Coordinates of C-alpha atoms and ligand atoms in Angstrom, one line a residue:
X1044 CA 0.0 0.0 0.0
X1045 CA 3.1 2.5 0.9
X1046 CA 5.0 0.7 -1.9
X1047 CA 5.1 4.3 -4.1
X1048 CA 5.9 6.6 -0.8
X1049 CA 9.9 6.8 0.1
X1050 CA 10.9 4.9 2.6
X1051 CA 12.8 6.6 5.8
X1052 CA 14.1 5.1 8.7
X1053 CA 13.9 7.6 11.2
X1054 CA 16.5 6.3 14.2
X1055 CA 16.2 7.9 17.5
X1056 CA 18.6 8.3 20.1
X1057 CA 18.5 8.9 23.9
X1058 CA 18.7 12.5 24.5
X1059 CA 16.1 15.0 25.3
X1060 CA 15.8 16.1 21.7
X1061 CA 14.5 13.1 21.0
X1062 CA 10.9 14.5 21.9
X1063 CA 11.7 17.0 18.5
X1064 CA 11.8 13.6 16.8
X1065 CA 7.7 13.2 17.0
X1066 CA 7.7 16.4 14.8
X1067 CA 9.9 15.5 12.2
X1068 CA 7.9 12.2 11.9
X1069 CA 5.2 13.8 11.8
X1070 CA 6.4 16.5 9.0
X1071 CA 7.9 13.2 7.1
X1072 CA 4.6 11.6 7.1
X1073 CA 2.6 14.3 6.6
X1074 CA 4.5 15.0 3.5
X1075 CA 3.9 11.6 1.8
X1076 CA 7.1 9.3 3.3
X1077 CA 6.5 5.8 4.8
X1078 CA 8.4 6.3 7.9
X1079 CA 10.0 2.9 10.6
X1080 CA 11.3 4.6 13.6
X1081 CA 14.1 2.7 15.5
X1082 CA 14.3 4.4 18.7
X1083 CA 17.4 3.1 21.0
X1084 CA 16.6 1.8 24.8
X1085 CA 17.3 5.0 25.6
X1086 CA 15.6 7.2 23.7
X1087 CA 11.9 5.5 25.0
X1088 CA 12.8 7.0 28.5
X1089 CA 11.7 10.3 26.6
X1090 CA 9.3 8.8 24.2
X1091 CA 6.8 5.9 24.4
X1092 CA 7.3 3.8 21.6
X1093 CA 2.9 4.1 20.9
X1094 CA 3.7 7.7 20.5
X1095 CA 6.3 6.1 17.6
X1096 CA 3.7 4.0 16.4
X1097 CA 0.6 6.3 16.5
X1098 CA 2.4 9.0 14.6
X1099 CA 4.1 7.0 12.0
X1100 CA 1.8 4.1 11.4
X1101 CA 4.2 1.1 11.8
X1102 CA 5.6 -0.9 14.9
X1103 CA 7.8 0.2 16.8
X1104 CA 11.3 -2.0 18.5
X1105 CA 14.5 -1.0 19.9
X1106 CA 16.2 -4.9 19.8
X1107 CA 17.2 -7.3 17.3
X1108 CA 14.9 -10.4 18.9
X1109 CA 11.4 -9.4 18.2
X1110 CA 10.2 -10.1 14.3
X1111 CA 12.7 -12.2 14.0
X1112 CA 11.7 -14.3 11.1
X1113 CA 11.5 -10.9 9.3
X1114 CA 15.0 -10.3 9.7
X1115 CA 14.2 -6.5 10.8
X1116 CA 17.9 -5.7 11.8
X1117 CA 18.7 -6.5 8.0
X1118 CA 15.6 -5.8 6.4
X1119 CA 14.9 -2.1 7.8
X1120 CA 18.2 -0.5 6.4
X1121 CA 18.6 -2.6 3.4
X1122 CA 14.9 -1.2 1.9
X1123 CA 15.7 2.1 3.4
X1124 CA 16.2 5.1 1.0
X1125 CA 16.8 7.1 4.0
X1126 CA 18.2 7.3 7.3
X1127 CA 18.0 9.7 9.9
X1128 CA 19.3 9.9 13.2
X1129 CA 17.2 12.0 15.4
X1130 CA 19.0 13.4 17.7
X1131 CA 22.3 11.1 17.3
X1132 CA 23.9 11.5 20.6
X1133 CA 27.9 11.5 21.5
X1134 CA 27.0 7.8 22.1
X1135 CA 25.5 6.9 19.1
X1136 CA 28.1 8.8 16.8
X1137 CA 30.9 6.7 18.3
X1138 CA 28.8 3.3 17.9
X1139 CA 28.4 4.3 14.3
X1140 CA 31.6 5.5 13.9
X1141 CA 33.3 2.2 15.2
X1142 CA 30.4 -0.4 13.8
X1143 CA 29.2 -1.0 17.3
X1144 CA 26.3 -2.8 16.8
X1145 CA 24.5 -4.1 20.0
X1146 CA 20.5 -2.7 18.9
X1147 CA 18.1 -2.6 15.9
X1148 CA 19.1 0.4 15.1
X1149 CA 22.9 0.5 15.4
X1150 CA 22.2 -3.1 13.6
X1151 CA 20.3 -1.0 10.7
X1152 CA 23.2 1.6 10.5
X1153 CA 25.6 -1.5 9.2
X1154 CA 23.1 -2.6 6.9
X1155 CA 22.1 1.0 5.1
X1156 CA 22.9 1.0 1.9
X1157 CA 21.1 4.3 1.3
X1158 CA 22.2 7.8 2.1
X1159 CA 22.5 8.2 6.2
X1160 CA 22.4 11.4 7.6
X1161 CA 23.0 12.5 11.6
X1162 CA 21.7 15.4 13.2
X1163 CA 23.6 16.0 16.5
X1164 CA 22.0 17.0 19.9
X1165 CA 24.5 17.0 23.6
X1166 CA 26.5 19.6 25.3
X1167 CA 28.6 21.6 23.9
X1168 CA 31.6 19.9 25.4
X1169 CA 30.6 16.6 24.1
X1170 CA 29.8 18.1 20.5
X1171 CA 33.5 20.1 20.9
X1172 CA 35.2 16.8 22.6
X1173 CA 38.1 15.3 20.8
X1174 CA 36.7 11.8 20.8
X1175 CA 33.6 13.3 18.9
X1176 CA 34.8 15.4 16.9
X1177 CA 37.2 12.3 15.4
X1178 CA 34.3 10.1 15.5
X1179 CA 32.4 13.1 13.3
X1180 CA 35.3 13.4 10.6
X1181 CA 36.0 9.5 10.4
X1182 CA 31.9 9.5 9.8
X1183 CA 31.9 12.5 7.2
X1184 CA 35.2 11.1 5.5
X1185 CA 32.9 7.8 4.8
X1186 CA 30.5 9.8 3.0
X1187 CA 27.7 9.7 5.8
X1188 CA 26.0 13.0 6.5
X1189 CA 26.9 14.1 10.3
X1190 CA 25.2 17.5 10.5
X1191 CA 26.1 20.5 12.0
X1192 CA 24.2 21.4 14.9
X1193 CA 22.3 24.8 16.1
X1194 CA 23.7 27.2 18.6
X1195 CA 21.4 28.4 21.3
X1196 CA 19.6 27.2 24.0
X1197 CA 20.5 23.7 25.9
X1198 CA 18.8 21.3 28.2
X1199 CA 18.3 23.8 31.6
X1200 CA 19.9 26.9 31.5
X1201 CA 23.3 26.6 29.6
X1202 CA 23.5 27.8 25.7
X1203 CA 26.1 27.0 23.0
X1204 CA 26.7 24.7 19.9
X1205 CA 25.1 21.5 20.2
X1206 CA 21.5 22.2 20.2
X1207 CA 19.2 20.1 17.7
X1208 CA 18.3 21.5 14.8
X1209 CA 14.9 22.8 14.0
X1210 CA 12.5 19.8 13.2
X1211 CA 11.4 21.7 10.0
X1212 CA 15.0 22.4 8.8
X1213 CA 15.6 18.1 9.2
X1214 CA 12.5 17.5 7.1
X1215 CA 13.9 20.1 4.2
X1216 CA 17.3 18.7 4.3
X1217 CA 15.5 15.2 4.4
X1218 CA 14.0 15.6 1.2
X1219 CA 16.9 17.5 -0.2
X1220 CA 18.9 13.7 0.4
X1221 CA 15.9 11.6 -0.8
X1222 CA 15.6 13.9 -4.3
X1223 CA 19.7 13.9 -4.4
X1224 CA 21.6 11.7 -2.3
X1225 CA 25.5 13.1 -2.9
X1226 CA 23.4 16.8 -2.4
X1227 CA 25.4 17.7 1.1
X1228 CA 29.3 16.8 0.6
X1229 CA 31.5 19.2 2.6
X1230 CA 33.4 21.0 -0.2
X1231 CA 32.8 24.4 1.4
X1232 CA 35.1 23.8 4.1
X1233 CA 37.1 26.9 4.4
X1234 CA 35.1 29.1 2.5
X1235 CA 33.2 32.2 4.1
X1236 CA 30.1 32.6 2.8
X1237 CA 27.5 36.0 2.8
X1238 CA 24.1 35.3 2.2
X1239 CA 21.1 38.1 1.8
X1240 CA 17.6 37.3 2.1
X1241 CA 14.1 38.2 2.7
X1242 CA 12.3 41.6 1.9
X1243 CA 13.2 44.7 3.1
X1244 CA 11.0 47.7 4.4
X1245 CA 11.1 51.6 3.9
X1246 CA 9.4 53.2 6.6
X1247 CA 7.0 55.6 5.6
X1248 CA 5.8 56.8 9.0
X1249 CA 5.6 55.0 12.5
X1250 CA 3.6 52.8 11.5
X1251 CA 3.3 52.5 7.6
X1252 CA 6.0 50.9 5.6
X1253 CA 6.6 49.9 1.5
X1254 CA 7.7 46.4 1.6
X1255 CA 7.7 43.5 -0.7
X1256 CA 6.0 39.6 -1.1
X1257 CA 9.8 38.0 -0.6
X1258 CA 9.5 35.0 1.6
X1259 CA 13.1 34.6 2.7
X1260 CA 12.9 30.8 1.7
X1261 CA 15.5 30.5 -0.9
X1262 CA 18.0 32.2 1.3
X1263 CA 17.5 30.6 3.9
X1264 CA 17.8 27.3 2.2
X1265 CA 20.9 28.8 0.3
X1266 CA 22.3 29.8 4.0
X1267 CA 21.3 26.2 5.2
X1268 CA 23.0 23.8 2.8
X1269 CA 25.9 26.0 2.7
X1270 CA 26.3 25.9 6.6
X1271 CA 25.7 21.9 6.4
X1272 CA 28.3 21.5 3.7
X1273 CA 31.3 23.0 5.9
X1274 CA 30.8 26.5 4.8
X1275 CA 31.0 29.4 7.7
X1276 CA 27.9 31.2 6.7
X1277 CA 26.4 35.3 7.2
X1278 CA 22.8 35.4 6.4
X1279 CA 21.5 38.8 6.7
X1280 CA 18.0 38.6 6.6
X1281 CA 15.8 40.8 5.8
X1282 CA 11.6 40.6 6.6
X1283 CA 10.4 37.0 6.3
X1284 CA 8.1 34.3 6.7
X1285 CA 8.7 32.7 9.8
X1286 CA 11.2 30.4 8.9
X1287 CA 13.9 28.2 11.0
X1288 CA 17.3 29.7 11.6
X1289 CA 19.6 27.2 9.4
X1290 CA 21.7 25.3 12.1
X1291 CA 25.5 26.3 11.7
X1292 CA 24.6 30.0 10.6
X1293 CA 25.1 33.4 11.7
X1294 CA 21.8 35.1 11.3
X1295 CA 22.0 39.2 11.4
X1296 CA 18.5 40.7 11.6
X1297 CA 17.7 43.7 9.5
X1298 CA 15.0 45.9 7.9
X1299 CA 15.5 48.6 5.9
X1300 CA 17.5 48.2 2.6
X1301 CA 20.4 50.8 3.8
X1302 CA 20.6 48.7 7.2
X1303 CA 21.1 45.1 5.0
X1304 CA 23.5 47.0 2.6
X1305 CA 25.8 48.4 5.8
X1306 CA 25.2 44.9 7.0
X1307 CA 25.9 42.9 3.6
X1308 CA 29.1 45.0 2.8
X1309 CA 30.7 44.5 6.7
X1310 CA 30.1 41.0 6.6
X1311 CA 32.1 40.6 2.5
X1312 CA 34.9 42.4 3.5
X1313 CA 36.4 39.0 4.3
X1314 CA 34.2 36.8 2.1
X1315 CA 35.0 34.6 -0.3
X1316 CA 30.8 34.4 -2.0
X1317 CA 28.6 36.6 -1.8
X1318 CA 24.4 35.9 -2.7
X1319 CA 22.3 38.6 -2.7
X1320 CA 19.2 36.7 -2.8
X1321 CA 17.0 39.1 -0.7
X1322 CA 14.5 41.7 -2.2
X1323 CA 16.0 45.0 -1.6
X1324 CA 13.4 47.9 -2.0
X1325 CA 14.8 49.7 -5.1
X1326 CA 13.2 53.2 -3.3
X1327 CA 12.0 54.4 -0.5
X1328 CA 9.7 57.5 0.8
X1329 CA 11.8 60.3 0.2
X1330 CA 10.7 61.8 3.9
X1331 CA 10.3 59.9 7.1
X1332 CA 7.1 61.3 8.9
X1333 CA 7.5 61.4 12.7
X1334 CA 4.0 60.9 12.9
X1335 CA 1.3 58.7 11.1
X1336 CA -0.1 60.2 8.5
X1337 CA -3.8 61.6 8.9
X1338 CA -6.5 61.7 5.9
X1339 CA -8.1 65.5 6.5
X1340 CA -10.7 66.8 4.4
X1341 CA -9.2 70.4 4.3
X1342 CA -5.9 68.8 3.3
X1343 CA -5.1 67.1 -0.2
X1344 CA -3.9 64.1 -0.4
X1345 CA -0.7 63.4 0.4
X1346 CA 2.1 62.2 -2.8
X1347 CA 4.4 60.0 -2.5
X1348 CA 7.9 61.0 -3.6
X1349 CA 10.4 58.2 -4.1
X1350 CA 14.3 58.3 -3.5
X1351 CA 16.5 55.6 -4.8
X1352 CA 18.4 52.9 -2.6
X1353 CA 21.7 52.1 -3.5
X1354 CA 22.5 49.0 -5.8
X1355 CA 24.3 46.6 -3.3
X1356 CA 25.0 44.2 -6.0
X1357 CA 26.4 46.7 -8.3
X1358 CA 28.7 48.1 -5.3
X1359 CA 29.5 43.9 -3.9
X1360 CA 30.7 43.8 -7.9
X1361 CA 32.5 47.1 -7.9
X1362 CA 34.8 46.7 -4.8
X1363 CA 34.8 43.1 -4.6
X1364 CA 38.2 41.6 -3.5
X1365 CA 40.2 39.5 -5.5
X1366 CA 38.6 36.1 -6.3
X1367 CA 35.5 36.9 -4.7
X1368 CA 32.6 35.4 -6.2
X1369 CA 29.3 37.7 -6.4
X1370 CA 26.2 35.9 -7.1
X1371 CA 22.5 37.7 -8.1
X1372 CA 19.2 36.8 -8.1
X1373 CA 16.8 38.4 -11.1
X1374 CA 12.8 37.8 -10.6
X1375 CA 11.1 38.5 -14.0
X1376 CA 8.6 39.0 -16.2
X1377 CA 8.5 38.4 -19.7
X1378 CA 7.0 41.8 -21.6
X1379 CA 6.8 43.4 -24.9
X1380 CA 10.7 44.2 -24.8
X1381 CA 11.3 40.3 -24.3
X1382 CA 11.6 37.1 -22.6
X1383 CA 12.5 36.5 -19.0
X1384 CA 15.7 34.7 -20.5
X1385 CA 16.1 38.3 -22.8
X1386 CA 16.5 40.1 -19.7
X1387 CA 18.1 38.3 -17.4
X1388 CA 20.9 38.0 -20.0
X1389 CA 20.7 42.3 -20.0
X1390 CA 20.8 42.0 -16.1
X1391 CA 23.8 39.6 -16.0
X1392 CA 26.2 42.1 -18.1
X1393 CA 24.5 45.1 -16.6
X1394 CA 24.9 44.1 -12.9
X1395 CA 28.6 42.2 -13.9
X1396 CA 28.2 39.1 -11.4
X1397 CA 29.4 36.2 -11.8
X1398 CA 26.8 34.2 -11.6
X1399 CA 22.8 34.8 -11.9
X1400 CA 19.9 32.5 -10.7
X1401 CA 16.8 33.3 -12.6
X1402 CA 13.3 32.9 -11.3
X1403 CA 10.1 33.4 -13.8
X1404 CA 7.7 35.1 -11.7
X1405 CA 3.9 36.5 -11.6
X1406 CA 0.9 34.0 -11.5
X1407 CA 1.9 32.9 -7.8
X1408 CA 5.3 31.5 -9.2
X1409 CA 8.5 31.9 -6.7
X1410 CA 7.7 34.2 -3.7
X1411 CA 6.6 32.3 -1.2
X1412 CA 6.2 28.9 -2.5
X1413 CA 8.0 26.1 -1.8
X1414 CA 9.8 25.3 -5.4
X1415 CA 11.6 27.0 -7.5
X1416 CA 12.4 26.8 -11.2
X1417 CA 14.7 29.1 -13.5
X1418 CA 17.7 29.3 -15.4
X1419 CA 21.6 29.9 -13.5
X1420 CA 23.1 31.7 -15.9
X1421 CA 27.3 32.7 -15.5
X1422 CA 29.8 35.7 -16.6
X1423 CA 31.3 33.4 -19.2
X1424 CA 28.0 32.5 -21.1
X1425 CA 27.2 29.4 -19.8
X1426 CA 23.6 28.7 -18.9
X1427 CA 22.1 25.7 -17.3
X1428 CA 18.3 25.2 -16.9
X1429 CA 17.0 24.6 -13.1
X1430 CA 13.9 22.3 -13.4
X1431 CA 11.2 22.6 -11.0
X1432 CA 12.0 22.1 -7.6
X1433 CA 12.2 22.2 -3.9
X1434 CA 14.2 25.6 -3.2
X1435 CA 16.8 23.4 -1.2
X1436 CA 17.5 21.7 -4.7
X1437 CA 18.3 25.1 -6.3
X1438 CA 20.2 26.3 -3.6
X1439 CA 22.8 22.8 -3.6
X1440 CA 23.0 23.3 -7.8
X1441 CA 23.7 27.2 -6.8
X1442 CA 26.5 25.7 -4.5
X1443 CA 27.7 23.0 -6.8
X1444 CA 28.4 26.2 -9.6
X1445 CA 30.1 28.1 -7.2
X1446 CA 32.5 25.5 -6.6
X1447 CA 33.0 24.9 -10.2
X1448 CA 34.0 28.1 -10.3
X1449 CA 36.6 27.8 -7.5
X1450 CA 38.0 24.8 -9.1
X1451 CA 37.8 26.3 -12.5
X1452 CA 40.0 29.0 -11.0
X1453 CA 42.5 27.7 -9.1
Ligands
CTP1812 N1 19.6 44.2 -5.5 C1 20.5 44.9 -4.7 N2 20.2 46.2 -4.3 C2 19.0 46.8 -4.8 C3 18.1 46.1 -5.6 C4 18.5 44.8 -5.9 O1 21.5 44.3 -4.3 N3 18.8 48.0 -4.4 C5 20.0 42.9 -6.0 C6 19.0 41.8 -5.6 O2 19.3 41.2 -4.3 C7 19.2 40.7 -6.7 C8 19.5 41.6 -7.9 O3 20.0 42.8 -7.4 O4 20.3 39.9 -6.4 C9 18.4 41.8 -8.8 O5 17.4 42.6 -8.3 P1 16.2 43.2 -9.2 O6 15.3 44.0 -8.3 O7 15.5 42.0 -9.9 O8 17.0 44.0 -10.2 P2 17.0 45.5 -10.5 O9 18.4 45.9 -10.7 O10 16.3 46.3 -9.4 O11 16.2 45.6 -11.8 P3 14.7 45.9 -12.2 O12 14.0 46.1 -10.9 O13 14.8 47.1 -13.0 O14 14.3 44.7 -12.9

């Protein structure tokens, strides 16, 4: 019956995260995957295993000697296309790392032949620990997907690295794996990477503003598969959806457009890429009233006069440092003049980046929904057609040109 739906093994180890677990089940179910959760021993002192099997439909066992004419330790990572670990303690890491295999679902780890990804949860000093942090690298260096976690709050009081990240962000990045497995390599390691995103808003009085229908969704997906392949990511965000804060990243609040361009251009100064995927307002009210603006019958109506913002792209590409890589983002409409294609080729030359991602929109296409299509289009000519997609997608085949262009470089 769930022979069409992908098939996720959703492992669950014994932290206090793994309560977060029940949501990403529930987002990976409710999104159309058949989902088998291995919890460890562990884990169902935080979870009853009937919440397991209430919310994802299937039985739930932590050993290797029930079902055992089905072979389950086998049989649940061999017909996997997925597996998650969520949260995968300091414990669980170091079973992994070292093929420990005394459970189902350390059992199941050995037998995955499908893509296995580990989303980290534990105290700072056991994420920053020497033991972990080898057992992390020997992980990664086998081509398994060992996440970085979020900074912020902890169990109790205590805040710092380690934190799990947001339950929505593992379901993105889930998908992003089952749609392209070899999607989150670490080839960004070392590089410093600025990302814009979101709308911005020109204050018109205390309490009026001219904004824009940007969702902050492809940056922040940009920002998040960057951070989870090894890059040390800025996202300067403008106004946006609410959205989680991609684990690993820096995220700088701002709102108007001259606040994200002082914020964009301190945080290139030592980049290496630069995306400005946000909406920046290209005007705002040429006055600031310090008090809301009244309708009055003995008064006309007031005009709105419009000053321009500055062009952050144009000024990233004027003073951009040697071998920094400046990347656009053109939203457009076909017209009389031409074809969406027509002018994003114009914008490409006119702007001078290296690299353009090109979004069609009008007719409820791009801002805030949760694909994205368009054409990537670079400095030397070469264009390459993104097919319809979650905006995760786009943002890895964003980061997959970028490095090209490194390599292409060096
Ligand atoms: N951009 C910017 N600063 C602005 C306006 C836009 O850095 N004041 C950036 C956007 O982040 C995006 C790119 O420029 O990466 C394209 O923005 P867009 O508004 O589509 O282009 P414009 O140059 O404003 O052209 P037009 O509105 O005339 O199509």
């Amino acid at each position: 019956m769930n022979d069409a739906k992908p098939r996720v093994v959703l492992g669950v180890g014994g932290g206090i995260a793994a309560y977060k677990a029940c949501e990403v089940l529930r987002g990976l179910t409710e999104s159309g995957h058949d989902v088998r959760v291995v919890p460890t021993e562990a884990a169902l002192n935080f979870v009853g295993a009937a919440t397991f099997e209430a919310l994802s439909g299937n039985p739930v066992h932590t050993g290797v000697f029930t079902e055992v004419p089905e072979v389950q330790h086998v049989r649940a990572g061999k017909e996997a296309d997925l597996v998650l670990v969520v949260p995968a303690t300091a414990n669980l890491l170091a079973k992994a790392a070292h093929g420990l295999a005394d459970d189902l679902l350390t059992n199941t780890l050995l037998t995955a032949r499908c893509p296995v990804a580990f989303f980290p949860a534990m105290h700072t000093e056991m994420w920053e620990h020497p033991a972990t942090r080898d057992n992390v690298a020997l992980l990664r260096s086998r081509g398994l997907v060992v996440t970085e976690p979020a900074a912020g709050r902890l169990t109790g009081v205590d805040t710092g690295k380690g934190r799990l990240a947001d339950p929505a962000e593992i379901v993105d990045l889930a998908r992003l794996l089952l749609a392209e497995p070899g999607a989150l390599p670490r080839d960004l390691e070392g590089l410093r990477v600025v990302i814009s995103a979101g709308g911005t808003r020109e204050p018109l009085d205390p309490v009026r503003f001219l904004g824009n229908r940007s969702s902050g969704k492809q940056g922040f997906a940009l920002a998040r598969v960057a951070a989870q392949r090894g890059a040390e990511v800025t996202l300067v965000a403008g106004h946006t959806d609410e959205l989680p804060s991609p684990a690993g990243a820096t995220l700088q609040r701002v709102s108007t457009a001259e606040e994200m361009r002082k914020a964009v251009h301190a945080a290139a100064a030592d980049a290496d890429v630069v995306v400005m995927a946000a909406a920046v307002a290209d005007f705002r009210p040429a006055t600031l009233a310090d008090h809301k603006i009244k309708k009055s019958e003995d008064s006309p109506d007031p005009v709105l006069t419009l000053d321009r913002n500055a062009d952050i792209l144009a000024e990233l590409v004027r003073e951009r440092r040697s071998g920094q890589i400046v990347v656009g983002f053109a939203a457009e409409t076909g017209d009389e003049n031409g074809s969406v294609l027509d002018h994003a080729r114009a914008k490409l030359r006119r702007k001078g980046a290296d690299l353009l991602v090109v979004n069609a929109v009008g007719d409820g296409k791009a801002f805030g929904t949760e694909d994205n299509a368009g054409w990537l289009l670079a400095s030397d000519g070469t264009e390459q057609v993104i097919s319809q997609g979650a905006k995760a997608r786009l943002a890895a085949t964003l980061w997959d040109a970028v490095t090209a262009l490194i390599e292409r470089r060096l």
